[in-house]
JSON list of C-alpha atoms in Angstrom, two decimals:
[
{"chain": "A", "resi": 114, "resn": "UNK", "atom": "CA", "xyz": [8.58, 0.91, -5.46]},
{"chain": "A", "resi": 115, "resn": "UNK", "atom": "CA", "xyz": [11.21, 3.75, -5.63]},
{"chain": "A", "resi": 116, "resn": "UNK", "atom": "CA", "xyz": [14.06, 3.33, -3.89]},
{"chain": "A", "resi": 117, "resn": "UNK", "atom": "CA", "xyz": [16.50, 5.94, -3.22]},
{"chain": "A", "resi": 118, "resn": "UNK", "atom": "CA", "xyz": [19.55, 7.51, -1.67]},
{"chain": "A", "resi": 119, "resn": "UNK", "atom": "CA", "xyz": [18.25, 11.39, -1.85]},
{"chain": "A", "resi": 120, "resn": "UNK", "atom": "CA", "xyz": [15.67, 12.77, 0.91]},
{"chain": "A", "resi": 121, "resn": "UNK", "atom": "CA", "xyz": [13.49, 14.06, -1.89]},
{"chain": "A", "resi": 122, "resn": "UNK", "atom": "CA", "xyz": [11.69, 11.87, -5.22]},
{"chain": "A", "resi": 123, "resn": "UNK", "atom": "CA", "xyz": [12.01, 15.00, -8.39]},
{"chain": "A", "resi": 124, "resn": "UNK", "atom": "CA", "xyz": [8.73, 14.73, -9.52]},
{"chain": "A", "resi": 125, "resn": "UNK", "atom": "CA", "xyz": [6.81, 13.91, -6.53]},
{"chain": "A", "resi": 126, "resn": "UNK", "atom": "CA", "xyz": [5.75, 14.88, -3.38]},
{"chain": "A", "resi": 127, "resn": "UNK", "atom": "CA", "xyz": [6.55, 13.25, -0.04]},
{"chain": "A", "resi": 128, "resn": "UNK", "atom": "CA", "xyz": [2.50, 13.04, 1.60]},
{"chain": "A", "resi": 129, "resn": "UNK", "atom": "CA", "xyz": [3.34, 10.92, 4.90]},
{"chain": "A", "resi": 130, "resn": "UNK", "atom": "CA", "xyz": [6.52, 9.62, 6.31]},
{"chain": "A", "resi": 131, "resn": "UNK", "atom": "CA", "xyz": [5.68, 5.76, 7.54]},
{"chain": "A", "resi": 132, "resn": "UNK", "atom": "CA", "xyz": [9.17, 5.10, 9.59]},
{"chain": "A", "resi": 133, "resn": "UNK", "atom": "CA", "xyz": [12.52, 3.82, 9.17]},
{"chain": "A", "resi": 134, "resn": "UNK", "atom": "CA", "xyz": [12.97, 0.41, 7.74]},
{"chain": "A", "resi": 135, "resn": "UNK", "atom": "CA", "xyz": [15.88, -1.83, 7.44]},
{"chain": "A", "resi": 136, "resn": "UNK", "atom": "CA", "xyz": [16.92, -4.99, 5.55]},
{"chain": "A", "resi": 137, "resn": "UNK", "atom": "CA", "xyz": [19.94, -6.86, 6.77]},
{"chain": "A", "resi": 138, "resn": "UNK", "atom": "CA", "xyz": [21.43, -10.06, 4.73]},
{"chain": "A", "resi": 139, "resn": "UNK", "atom": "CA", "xyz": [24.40, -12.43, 5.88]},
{"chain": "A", "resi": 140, "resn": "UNK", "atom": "CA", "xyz": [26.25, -14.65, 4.23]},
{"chain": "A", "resi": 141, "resn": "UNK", "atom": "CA", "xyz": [29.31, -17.09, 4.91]},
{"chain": "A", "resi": 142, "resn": "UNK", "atom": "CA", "xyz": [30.51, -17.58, 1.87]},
{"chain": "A", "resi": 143, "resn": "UNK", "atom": "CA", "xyz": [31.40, -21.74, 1.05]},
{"chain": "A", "resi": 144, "resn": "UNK", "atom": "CA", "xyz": [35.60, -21.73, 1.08]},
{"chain": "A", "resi": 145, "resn": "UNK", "atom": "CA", "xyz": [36.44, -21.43, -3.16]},
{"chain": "A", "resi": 146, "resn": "UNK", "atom": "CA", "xyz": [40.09, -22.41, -3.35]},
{"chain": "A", "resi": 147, "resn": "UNK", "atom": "CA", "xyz": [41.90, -20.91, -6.27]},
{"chain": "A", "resi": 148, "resn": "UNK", "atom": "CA", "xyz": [45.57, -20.23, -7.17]},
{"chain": "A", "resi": 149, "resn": "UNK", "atom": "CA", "xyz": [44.23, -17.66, -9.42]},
{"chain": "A", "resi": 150, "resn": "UNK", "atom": "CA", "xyz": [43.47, -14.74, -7.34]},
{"chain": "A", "resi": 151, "resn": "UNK", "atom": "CA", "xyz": [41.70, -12.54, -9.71]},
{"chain": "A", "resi": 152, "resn": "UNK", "atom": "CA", "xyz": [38.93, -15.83, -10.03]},
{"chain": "A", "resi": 153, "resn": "UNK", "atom": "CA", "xyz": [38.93, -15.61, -6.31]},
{"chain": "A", "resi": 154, "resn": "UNK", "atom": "CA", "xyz": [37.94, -11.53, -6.32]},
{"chain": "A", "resi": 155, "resn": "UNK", "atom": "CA", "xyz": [35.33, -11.71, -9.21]},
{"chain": "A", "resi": 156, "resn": "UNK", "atom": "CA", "xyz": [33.76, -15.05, -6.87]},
{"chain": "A", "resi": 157, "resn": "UNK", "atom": "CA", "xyz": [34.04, -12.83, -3.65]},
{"chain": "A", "resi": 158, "resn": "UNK", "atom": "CA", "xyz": [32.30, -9.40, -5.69]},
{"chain": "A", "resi": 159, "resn": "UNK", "atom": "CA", "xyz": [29.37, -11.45, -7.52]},
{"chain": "A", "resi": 160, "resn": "UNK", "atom": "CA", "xyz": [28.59, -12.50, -3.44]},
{"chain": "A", "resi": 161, "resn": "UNK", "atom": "CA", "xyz": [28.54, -9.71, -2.24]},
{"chain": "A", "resi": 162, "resn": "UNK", "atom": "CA", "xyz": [26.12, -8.13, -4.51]},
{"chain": "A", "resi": 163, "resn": "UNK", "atom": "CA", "xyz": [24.05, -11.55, -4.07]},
{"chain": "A", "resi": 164, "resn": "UNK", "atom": "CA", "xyz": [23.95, -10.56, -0.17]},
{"chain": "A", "resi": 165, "resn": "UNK", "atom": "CA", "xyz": [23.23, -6.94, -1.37]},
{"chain": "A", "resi": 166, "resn": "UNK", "atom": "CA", "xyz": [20.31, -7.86, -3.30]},
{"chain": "A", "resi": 167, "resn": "UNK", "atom": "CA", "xyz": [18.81, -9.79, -0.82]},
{"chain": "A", "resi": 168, "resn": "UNK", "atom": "CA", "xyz": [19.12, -7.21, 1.65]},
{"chain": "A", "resi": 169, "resn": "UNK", "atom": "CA", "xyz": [17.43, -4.75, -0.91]},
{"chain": "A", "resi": 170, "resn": "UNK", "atom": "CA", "xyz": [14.32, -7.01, -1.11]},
{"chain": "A", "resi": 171, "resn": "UNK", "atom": "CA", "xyz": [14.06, -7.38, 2.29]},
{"chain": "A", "resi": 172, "resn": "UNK", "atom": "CA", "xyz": [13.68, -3.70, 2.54]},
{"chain": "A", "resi": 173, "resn": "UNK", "atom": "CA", "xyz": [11.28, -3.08, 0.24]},
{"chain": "A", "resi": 174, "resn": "UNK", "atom": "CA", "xyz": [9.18, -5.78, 1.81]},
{"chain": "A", "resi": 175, "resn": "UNK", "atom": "CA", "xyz": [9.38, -4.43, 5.01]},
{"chain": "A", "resi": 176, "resn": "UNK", "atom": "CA", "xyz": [8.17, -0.70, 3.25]},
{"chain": "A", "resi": 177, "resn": "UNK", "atom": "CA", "xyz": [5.42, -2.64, 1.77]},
{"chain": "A", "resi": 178, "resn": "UNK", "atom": "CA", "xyz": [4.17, -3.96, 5.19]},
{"chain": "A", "resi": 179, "resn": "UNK", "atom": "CA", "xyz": [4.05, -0.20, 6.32]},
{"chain": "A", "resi": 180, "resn": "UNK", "atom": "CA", "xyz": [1.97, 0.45, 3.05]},
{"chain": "A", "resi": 181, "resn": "UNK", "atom": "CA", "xyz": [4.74, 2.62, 1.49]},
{"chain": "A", "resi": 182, "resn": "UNK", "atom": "CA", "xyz": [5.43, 3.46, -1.97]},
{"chain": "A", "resi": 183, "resn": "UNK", "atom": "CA", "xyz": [8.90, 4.23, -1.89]},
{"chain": "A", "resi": 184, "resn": "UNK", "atom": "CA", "xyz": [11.97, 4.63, 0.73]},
{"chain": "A", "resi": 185, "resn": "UNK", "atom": "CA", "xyz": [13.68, 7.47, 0.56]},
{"chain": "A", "resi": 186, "resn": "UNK", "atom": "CA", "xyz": [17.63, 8.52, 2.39]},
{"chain": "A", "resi": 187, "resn": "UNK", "atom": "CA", "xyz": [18.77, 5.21, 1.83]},
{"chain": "A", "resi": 188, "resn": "UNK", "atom": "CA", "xyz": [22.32, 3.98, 3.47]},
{"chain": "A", "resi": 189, "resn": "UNK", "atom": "CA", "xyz": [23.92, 1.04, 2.67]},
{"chain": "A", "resi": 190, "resn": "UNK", "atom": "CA", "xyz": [26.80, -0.37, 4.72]},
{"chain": "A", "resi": 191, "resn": "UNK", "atom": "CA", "xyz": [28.49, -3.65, 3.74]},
{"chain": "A", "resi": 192, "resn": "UNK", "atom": "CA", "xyz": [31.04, -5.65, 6.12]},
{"chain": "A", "resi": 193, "resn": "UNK", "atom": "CA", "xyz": [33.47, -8.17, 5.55]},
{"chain": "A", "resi": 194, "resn": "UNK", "atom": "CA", "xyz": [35.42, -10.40, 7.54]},
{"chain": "A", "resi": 195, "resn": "UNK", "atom": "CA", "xyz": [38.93, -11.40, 5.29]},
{"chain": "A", "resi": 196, "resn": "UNK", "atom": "CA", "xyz": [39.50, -14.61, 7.80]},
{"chain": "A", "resi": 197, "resn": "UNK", "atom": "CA", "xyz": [35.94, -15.90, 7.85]},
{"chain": "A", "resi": 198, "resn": "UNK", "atom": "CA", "xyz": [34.61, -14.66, 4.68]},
{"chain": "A", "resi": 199, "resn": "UNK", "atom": "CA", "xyz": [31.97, -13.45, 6.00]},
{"chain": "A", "resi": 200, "resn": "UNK", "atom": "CA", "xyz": [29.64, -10.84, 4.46]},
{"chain": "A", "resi": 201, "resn": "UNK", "atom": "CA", "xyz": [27.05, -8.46, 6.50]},
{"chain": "A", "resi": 202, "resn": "UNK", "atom": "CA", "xyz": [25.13, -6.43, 4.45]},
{"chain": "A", "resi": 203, "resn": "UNK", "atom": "CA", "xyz": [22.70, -3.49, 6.27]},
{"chain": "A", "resi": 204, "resn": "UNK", "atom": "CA", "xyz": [20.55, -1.27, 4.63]},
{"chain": "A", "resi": 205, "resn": "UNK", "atom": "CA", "xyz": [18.06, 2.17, 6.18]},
{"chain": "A", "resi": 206, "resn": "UNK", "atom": "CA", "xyz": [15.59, 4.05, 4.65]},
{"chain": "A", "resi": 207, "resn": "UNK", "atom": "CA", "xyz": [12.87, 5.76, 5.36]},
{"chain": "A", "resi": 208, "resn": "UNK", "atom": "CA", "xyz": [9.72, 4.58, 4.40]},
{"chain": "A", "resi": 209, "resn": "UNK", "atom": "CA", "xyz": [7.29, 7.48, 2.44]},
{"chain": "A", "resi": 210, "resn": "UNK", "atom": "CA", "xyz": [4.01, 7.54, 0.67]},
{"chain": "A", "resi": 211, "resn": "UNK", "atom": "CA", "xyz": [4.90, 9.63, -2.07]},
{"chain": "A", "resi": 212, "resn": "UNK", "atom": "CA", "xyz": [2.29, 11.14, -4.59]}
]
């Protein structure tokens, strides 16, 4: 599956555009306590891109479910809350068949 961030694939042609598609992850990271804070920050980043990743692969499988082969003008927006550690993770696309 090709996943992008450009409205066009170089080497391909879009054929039919299937719809807009979306894959949202959450997270609440467990409390880490740490008097080192630069521990703390390299915790808090490899969550994040767990969160990220998860919201990746729930995109492509809802592309997949519209029989696409690859999303194209993706978005990604990622949210944090400092006093509950939360992490909100939402990512568009649009789903394509591209040739």
């Amino acid at each position: 599956m090709i996943l992008t961030t450009t409205n066009t694939i170089e080497g391909h042609s879009i054929q039919d555009y299937l719809g807009i598609v979306t894959g949202i992850s959450v997270n609440m990271p467990k409390a880490t306590f740490s008097f080192k804070m630069e521990k703390y920050y390299q915790s808090y980043e490899v969550k994040i891109n767990d969160v990220k990743e998860d919201a990746f692969q729930k995109l492509r499988d809802n592309a997949i479910k519209l029989k696409a082969n690859a999303v194209v003008g993706i978005r990604v927006d990622v949210e944090t809350s400092p006093t509950s550690g939360l992490i909100f993770v939402s990512i568009t696309g649009t789903a394509v068949k591209a040739v």
